[in-house]
Short mmCIF file of N, CA and C in Angstrom, two decimals:
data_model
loop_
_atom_site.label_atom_id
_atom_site.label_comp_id
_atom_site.label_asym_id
_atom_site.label_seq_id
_atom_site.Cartn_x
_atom_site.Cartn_y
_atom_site.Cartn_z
N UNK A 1173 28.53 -8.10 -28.70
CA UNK A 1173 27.14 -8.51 -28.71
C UNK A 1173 26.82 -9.23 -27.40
N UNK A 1174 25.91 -8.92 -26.41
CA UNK A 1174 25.86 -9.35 -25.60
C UNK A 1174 24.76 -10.75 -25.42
N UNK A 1175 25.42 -11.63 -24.56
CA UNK A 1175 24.56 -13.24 -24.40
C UNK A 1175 23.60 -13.02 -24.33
N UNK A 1176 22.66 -13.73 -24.65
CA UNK A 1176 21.24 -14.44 -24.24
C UNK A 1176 21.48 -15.55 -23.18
N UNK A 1177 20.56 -15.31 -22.28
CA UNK A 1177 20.89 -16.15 -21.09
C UNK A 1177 20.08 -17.66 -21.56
N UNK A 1178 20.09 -18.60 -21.26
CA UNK A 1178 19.60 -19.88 -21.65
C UNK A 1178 18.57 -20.11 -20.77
N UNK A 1179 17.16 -20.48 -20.95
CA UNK A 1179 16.47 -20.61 -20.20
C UNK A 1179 16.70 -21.80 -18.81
N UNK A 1180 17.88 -22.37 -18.84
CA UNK A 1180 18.59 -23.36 -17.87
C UNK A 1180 19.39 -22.31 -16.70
N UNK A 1181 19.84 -20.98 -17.21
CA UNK A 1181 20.72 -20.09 -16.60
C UNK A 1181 19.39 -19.38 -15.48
N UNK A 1182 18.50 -18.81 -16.40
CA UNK A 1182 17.99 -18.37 -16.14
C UNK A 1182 16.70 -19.00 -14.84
N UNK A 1183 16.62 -20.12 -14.91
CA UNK A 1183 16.18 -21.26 -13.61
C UNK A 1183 16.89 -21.19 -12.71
N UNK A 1184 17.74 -21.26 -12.77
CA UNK A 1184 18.85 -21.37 -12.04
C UNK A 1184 19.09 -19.87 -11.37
N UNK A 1185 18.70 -18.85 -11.73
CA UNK A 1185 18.47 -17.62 -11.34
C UNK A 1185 17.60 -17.21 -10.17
N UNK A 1186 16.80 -17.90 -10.33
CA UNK A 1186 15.39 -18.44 -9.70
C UNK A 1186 15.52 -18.79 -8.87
N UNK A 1187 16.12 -19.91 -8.78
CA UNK A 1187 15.97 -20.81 -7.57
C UNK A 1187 16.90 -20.09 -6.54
N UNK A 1188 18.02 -19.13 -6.92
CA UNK A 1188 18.85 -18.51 -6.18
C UNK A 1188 18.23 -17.30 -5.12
N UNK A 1189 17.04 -16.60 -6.50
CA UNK A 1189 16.24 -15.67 -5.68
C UNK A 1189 15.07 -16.02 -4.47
N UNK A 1190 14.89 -17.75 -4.90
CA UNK A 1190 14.04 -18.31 -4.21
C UNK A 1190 14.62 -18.05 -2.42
N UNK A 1191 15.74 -19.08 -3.21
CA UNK A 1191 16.88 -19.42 -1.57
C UNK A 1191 17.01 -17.96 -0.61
N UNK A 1192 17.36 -16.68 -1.43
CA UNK A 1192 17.45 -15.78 -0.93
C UNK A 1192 16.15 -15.03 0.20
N UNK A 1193 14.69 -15.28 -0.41
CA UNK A 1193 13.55 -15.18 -0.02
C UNK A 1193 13.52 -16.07 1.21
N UNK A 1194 14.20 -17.23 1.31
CA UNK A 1194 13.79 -18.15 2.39
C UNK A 1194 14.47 -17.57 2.99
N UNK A 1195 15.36 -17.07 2.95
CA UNK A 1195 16.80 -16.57 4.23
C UNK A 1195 15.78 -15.37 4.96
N UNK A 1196 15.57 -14.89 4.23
CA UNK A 1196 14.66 -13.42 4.70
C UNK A 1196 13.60 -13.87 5.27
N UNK A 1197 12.73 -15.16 4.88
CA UNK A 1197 11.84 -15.45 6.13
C UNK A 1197 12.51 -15.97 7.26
N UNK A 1198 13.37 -16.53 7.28
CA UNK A 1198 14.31 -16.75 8.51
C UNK A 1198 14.37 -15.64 9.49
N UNK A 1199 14.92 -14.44 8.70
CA UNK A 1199 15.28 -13.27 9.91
C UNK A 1199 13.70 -12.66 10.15
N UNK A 1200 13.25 -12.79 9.46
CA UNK A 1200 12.14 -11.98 9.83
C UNK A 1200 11.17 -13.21 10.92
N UNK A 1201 11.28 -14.06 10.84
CA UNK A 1201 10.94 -15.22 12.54
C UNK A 1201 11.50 -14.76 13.58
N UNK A 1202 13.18 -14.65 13.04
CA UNK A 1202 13.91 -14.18 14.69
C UNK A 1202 13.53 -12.91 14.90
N UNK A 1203 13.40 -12.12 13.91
CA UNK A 1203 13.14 -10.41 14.21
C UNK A 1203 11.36 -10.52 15.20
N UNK A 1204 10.95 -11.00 14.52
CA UNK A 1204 9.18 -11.20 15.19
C UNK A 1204 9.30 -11.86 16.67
N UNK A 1205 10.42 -12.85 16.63
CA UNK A 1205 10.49 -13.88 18.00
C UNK A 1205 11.25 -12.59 19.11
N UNK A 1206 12.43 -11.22 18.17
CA UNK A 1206 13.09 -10.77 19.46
C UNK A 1206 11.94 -9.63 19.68
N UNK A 1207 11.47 -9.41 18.74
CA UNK A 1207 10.29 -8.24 18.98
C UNK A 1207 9.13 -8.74 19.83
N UNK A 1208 8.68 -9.87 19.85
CA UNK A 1208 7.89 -10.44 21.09
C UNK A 1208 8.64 -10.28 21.90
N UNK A 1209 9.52 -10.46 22.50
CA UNK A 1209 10.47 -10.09 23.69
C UNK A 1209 10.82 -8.58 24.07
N UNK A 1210 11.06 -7.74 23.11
CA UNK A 1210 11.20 -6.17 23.31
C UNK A 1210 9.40 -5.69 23.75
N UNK A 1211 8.55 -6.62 23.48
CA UNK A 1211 7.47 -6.01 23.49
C UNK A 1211 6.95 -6.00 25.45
N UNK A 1212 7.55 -7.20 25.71
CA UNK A 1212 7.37 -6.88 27.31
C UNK A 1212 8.24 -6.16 28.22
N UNK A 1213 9.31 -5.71 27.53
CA UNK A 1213 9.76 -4.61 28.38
C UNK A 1213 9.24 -2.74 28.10
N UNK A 1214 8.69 -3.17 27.33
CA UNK A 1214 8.33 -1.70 26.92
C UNK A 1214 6.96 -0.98 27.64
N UNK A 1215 7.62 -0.36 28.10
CA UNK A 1215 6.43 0.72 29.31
C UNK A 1215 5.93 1.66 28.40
N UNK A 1216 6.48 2.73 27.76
CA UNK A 1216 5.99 3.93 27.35
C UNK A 1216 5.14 3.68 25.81
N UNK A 1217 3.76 4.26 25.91
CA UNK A 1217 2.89 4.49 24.62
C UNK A 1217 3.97 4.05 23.45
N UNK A 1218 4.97 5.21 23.12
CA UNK A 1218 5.80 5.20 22.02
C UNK A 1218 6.35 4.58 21.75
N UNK A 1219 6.95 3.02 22.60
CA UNK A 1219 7.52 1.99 22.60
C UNK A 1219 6.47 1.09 21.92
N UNK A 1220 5.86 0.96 22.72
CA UNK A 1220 4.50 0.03 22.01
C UNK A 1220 4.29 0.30 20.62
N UNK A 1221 3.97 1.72 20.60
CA UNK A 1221 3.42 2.06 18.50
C UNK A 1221 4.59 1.65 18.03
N UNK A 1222 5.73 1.48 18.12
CA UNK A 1222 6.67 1.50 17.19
C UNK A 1222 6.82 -0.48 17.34
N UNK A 1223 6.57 -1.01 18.70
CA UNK A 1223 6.30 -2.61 18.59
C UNK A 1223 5.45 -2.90 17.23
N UNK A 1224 4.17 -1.97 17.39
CA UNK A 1224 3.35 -2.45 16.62
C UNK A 1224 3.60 -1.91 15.47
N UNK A 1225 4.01 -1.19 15.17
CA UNK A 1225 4.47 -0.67 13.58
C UNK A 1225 5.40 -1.65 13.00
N UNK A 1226 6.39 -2.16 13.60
CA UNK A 1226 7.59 -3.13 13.31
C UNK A 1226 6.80 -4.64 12.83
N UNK A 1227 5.81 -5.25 13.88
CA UNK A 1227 4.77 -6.09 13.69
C UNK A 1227 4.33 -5.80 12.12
N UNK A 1228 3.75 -5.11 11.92
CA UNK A 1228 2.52 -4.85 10.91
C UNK A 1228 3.98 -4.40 9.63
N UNK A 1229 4.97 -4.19 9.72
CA UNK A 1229 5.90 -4.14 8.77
C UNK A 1229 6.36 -5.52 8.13
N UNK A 1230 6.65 -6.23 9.53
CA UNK A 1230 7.16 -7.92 8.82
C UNK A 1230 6.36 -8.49 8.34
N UNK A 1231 5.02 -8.44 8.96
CA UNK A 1231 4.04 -9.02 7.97
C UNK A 1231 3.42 -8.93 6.29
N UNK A 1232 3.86 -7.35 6.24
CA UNK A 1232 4.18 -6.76 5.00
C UNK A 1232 4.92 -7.71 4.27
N UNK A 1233 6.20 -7.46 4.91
CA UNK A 1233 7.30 -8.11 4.15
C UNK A 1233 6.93 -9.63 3.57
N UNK A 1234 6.59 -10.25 4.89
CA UNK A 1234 6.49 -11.49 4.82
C UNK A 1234 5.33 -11.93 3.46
N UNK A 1235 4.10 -10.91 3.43
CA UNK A 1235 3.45 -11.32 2.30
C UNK A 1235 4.24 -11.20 1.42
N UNK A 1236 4.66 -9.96 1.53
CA UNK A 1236 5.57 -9.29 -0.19
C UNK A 1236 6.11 -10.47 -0.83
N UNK A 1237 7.05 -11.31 0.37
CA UNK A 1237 7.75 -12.31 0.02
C UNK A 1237 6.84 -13.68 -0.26
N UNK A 1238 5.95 -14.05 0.06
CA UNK A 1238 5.51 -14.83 -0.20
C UNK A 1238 4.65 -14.85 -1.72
N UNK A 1239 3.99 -13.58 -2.61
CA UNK A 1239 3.90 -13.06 -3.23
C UNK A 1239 5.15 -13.21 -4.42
N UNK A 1240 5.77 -12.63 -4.01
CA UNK A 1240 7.08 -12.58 -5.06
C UNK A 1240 7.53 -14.11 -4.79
N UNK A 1241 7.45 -15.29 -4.79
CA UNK A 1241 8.10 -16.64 -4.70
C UNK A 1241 6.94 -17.55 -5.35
N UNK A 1242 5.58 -16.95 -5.29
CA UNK A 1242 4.85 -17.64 -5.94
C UNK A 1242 5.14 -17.37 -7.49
N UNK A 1243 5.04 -16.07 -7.96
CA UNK A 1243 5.54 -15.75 -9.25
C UNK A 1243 6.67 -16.23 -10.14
N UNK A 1244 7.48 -16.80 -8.71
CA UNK A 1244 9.32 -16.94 -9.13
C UNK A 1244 8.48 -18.59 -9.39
N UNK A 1245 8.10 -19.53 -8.66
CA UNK A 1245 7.48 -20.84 -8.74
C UNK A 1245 7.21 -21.09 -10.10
N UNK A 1246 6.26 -20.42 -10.46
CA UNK A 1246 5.33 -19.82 -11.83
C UNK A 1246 6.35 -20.16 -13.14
N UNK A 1247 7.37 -18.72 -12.91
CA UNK A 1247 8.14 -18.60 -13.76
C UNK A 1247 9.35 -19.50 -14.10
N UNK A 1248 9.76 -20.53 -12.64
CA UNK A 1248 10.54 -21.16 -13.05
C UNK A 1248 10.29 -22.67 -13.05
N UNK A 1249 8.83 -23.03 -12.74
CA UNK A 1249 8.43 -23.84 -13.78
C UNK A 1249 8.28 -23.96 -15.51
N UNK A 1250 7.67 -22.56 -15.72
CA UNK A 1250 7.68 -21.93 -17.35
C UNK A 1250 8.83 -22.33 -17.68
N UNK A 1251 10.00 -21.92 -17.25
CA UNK A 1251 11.67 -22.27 -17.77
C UNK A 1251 11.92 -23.76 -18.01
N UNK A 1252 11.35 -24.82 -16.95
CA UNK A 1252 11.68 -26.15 -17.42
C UNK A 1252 10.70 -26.48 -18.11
N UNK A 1253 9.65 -25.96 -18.59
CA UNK A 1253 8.89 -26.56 -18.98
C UNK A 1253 9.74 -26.44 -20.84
N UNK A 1254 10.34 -25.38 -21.01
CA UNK A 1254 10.95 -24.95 -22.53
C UNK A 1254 12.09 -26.28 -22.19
N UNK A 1255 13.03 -26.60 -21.26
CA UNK A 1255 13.66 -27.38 -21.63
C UNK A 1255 13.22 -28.67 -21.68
N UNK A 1256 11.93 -28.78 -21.09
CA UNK A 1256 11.58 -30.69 -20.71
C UNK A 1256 11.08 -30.66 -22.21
N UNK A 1257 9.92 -29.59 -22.82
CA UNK A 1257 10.06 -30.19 -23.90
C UNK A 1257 10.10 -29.63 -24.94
N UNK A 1258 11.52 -29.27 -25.23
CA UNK A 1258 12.31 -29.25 -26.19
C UNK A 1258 11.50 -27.51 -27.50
N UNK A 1259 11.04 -27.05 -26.34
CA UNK A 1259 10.41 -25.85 -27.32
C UNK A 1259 11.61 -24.80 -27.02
N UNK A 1260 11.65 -24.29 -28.45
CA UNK A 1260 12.39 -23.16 -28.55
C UNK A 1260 12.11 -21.51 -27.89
N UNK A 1261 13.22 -21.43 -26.86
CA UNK A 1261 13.35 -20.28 -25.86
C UNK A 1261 13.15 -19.36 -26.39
N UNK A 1262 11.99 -18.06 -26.09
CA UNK A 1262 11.77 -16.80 -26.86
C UNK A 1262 12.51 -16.15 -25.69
N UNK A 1263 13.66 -15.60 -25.27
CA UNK A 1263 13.85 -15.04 -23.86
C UNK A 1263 13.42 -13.90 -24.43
N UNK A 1264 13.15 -12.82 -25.30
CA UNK A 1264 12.69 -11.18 -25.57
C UNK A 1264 11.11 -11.48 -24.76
N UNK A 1265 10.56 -12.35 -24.93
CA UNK A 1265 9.32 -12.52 -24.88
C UNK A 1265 9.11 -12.73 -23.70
N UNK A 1266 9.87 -14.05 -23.23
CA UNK A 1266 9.81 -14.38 -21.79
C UNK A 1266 10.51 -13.19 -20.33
N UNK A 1267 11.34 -12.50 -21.19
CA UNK A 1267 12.00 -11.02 -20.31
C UNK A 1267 11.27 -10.30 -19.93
N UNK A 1268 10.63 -9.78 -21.49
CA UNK A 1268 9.30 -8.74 -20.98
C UNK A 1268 8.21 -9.19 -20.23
N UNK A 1269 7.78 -10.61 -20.37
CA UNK A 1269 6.47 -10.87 -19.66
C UNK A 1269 6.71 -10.89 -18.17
N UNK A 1270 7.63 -12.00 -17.70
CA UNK A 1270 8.23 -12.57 -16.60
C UNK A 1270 9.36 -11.93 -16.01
N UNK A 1271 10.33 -11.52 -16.55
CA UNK A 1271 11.97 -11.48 -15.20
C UNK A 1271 11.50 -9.61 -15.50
N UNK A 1272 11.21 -8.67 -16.48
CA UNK A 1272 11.50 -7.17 -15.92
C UNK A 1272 10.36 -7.42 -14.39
N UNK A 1273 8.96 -7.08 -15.02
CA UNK A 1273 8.68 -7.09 -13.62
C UNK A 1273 8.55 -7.57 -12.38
N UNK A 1274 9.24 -9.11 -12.47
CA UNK A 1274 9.70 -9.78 -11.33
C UNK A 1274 10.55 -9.21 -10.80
N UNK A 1275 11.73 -8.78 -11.56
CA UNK A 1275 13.17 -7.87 -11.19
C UNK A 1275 12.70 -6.61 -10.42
N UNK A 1276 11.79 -6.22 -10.93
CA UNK A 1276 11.59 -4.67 -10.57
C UNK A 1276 10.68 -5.29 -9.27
N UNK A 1277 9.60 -6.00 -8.56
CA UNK A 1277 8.81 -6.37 -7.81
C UNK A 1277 9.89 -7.06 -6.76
N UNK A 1278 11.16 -7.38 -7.18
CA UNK A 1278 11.96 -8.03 -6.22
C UNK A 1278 12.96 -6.90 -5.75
N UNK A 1279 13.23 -5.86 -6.68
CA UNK A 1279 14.57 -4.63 -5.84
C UNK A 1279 13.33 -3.83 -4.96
N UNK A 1280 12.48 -3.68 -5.35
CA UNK A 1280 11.53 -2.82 -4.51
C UNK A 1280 11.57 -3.30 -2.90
N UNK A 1281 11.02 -4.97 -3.00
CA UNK A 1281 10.85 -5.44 -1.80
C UNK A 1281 12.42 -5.40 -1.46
N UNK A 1282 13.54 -5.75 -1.57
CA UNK A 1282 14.73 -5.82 -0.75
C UNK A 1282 14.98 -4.38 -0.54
N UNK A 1283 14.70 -3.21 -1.21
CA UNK A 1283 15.38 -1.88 -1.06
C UNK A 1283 14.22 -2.00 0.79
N UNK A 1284 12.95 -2.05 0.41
CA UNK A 1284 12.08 -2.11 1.76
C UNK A 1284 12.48 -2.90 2.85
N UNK A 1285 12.97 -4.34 2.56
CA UNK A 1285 13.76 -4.80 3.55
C UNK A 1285 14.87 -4.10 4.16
N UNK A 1286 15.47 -3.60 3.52
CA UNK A 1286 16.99 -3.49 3.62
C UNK A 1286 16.32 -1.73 4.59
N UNK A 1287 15.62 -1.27 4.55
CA UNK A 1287 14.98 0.11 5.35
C UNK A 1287 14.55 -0.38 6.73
N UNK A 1288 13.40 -1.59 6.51
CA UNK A 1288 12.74 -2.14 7.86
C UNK A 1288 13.99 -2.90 8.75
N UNK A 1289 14.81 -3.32 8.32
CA UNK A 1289 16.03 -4.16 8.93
C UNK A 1289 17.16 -2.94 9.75
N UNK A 1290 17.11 -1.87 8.71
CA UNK A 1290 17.84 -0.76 9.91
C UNK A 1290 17.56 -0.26 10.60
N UNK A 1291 15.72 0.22 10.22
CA UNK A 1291 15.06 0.70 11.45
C UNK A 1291 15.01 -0.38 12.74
N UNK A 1292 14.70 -1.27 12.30
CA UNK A 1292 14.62 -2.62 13.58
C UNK A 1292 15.79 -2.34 14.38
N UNK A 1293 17.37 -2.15 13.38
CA UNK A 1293 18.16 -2.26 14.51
C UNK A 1293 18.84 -1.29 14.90
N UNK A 1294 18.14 -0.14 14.82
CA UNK A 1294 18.27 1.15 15.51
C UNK A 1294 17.28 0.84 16.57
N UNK A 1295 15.94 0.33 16.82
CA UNK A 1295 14.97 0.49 17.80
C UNK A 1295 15.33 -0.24 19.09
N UNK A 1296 16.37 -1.79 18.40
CA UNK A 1296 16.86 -2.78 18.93
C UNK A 1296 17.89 -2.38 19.81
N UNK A 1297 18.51 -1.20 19.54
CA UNK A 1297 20.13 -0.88 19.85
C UNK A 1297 19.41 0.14 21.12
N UNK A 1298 18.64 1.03 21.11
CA UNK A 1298 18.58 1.81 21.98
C UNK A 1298 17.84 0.73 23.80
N UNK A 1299 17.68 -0.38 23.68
CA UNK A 1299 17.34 -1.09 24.32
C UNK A 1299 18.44 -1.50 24.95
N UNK A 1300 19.83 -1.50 23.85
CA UNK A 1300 20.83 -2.14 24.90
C UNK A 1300 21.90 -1.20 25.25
N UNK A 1301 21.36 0.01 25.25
CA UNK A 1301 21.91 1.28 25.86
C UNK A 1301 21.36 1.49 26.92
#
């Protein structure tokens, strides 16, 4: 029979995906800070669209992420709020409302990260060839 996670586990879940979200605004500063820099060496049209495509991608991201952390905020206030006072955890209830489509709104954005981060450093690499 498999656990029920405790709405304490499940905060704690949270705050992990939180931490993870901040890391990703991290790279995506340095990615924007080295892409201002790739952007003045670049002579040809096609260099530029793809500057500006990369631009208009992190910003994507960056909402996505900011988006998905407000929800996680949301939700993992909801979680202490069952333990501060003392109300009994529906997690069937709280799963379906809150963590599937958070879960599913959070692999989407990392599968998209994890695409914009290789393209970046394929665009990045032919620069230091």
């Amino acid at each position: 029979m498999p656990v029920t996670p405790s709405a304490m586990s499940l905060h704690l879940q949270y705050r992990l995906w939180i931490a993870e979200l901040n890391f990703d605004i991290n790279v995506l500063r340095i990615f924007g800070d080295y892409l201002a820099e790739l952007r003045r060496k670049c002579k040809e049209p096609e260099e530029k669209a793809k500057c500006d495509y990369f631009e208009k991608e992190f910003q994507v991201l960056r909402t996505e992420i900011d988006d998905i952390r407000h929800e996680m905020h949301i939700g993992k206030m909801k979680l202490g709020a069952f333990g501060r006072d003392g109300k009994a955890f529906e997690y069937k209830l709280f799963n379906s409302e809150n963590q599937v489509p958070l879960k599913k709104r959070l692999s989407a954005y990392k599968n998209n990260f994890k695409k914009i981060k290789l393209e970046f450093g394929e665009f990045e690499a032919r620069w230091l060839s």
